[in-house]
CSV table of C-alpha atoms in Angstrom, one decimal:
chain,number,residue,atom,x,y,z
A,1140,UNK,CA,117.0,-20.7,-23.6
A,1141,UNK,CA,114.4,-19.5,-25.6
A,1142,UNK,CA,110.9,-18.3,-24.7
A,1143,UNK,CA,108.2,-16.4,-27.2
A,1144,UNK,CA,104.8,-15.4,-26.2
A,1145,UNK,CA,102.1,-14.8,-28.6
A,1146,UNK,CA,98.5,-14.6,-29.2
A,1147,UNK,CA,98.4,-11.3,-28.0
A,1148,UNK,CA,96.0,-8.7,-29.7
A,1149,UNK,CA,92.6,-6.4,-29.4
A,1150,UNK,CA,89.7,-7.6,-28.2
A,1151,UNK,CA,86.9,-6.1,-27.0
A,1152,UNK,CA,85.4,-6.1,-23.4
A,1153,UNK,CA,84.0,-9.7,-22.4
A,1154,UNK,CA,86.7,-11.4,-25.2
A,1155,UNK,CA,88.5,-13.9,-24.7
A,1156,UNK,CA,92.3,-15.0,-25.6
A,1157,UNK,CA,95.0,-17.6,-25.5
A,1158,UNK,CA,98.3,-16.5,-25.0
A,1159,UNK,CA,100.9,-19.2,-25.9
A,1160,UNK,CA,104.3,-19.2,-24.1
A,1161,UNK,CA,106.3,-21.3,-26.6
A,1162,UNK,CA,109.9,-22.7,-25.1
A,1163,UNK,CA,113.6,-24.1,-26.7
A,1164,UNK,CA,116.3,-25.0,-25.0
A,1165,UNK,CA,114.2,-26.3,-21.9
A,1166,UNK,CA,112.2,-28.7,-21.6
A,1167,UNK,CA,109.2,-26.9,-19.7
A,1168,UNK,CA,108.5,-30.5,-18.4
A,1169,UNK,CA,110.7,-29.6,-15.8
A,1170,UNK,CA,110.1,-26.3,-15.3
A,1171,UNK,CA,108.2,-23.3,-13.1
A,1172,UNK,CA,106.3,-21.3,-15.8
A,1173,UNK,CA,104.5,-18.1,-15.1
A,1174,UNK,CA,102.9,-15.2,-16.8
A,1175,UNK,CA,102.9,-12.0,-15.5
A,1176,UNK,CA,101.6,-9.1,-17.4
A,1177,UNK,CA,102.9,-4.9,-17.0
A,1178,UNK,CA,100.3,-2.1,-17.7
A,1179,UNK,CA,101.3,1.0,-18.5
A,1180,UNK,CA,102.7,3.0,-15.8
A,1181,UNK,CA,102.6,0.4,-13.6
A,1182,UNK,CA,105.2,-2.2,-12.1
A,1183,UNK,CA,105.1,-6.2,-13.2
A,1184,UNK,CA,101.8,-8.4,-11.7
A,1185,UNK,CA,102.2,-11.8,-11.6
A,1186,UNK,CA,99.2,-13.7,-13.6
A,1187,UNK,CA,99.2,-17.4,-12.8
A,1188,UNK,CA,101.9,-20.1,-12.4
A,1189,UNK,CA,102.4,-23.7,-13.4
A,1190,UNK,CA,105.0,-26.1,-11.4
A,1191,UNK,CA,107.1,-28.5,-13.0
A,1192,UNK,CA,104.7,-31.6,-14.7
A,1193,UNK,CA,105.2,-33.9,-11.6
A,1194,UNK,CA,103.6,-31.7,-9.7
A,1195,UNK,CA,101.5,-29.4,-12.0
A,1196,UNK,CA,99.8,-27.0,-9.1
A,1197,UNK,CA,98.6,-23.9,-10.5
A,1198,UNK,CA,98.5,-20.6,-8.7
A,1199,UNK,CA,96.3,-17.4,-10.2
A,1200,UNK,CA,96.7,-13.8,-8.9
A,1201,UNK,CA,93.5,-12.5,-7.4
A,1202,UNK,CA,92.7,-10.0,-10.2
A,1203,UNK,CA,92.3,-12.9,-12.3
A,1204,UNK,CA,90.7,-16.1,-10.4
A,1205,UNK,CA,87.9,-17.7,-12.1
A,1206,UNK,CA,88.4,-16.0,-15.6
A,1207,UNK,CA,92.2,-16.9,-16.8
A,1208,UNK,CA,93.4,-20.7,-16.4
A,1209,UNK,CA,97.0,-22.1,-17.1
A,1210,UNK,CA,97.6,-25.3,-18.8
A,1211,UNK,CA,100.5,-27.5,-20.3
A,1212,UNK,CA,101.1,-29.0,-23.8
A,1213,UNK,CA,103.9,-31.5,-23.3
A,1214,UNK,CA,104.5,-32.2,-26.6
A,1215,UNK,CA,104.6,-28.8,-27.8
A,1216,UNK,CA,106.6,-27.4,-24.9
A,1217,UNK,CA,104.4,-25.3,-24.9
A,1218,UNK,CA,102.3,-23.3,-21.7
A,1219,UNK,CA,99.1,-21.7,-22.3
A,1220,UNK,CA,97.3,-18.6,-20.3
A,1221,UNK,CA,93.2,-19.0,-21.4
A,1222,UNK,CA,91.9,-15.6,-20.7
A,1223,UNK,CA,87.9,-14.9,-20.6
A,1224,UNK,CA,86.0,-12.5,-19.2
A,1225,UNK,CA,88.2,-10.1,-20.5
A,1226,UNK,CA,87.9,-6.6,-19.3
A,1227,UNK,CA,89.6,-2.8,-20.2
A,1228,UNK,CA,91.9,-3.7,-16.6
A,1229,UNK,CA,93.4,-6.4,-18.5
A,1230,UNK,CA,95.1,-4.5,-20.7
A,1231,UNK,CA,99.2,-5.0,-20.6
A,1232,UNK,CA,101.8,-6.8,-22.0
A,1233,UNK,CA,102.0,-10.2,-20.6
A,1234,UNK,CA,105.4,-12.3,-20.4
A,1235,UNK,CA,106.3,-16.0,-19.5
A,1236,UNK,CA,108.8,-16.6,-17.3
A,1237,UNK,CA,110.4,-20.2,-16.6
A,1238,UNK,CA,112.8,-21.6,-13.4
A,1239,UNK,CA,113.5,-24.2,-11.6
A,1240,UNK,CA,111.7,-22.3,-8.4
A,1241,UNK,CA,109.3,-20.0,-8.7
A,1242,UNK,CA,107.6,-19.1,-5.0
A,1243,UNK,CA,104.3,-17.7,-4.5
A,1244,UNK,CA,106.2,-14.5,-3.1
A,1245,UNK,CA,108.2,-14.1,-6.2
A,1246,UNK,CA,104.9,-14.3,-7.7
A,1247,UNK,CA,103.7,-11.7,-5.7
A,1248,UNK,CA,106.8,-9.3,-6.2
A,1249,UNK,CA,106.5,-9.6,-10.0
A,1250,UNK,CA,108.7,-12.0,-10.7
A,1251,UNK,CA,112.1,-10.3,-9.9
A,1252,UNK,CA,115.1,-12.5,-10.2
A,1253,UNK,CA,113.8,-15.0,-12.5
A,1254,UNK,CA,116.0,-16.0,-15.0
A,1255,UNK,CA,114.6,-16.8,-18.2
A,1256,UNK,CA,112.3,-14.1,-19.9
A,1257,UNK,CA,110.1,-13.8,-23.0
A,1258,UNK,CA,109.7,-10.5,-24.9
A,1259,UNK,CA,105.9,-10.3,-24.1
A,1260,UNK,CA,102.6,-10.3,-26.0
A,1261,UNK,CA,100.9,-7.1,-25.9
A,1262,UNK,CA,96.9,-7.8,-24.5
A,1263,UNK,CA,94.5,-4.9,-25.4
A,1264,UNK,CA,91.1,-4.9,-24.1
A,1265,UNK,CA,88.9,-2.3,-25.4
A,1266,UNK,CA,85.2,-1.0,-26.9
């Protein structure tokens, strides 16, 4: 299993980015996908989350409801994070994760236990 974020990069206060969470070895059809991003000096925040297709709900952290939205690409197996609005808090590295369960309190605990890991985009927001 393979997972590899990108679209990371600077931009300034008010930007906007797409951050692409690009999967082999799974088919993300089937799976929980989440991004969660680390600042520096401070512990892992989950982002938003996107169940398996059948279902599809999407869950967003409170920091980022209303500016970031989470979306699919079936064909590419592919999940993307849409980030606008973006501001200096923003700043971190941001990783997908994917499992067959991903709970709203793993969310909330920054996604400790989950198995499969990208190596992160790094998201820089500033003047």
């Amino acid at each position: 299993v393979q997972l590899v974020e990108s679209g990371g990069g600077l931009v300034h206060p008010g930007g906007s980015l797409r951050l692409s969470c690009a999967a082999s070895g799974i088919d993300l059809d089937y799976y929980n996908i989440a991004w969660f991003r680390q600042a520096p000096g401070k512990g892992r925040e989950g982002v938003s989350s996107i169940s398996a297709r059948a279902d599809g709900s999407t869950w967003y952290g409170d920091s980022v409801k209303g500016r970031f939205a989470i979306s699919r690409d079936s064909a590419k197996n592919t999940v993307y994070l849409e980030m606008n609005s973006l501001n200096p808090e923003d700043t971190a590295v941001y990783y997908c994760a994917a499992d067959l369960l991903i709970t709203t309190q793993t969310l909330e605990k920054g996604g400790y236990g989950l198995r499969n890991w990208g190596k992160g985009t790094t998201v820089t927001v500033s003047s």
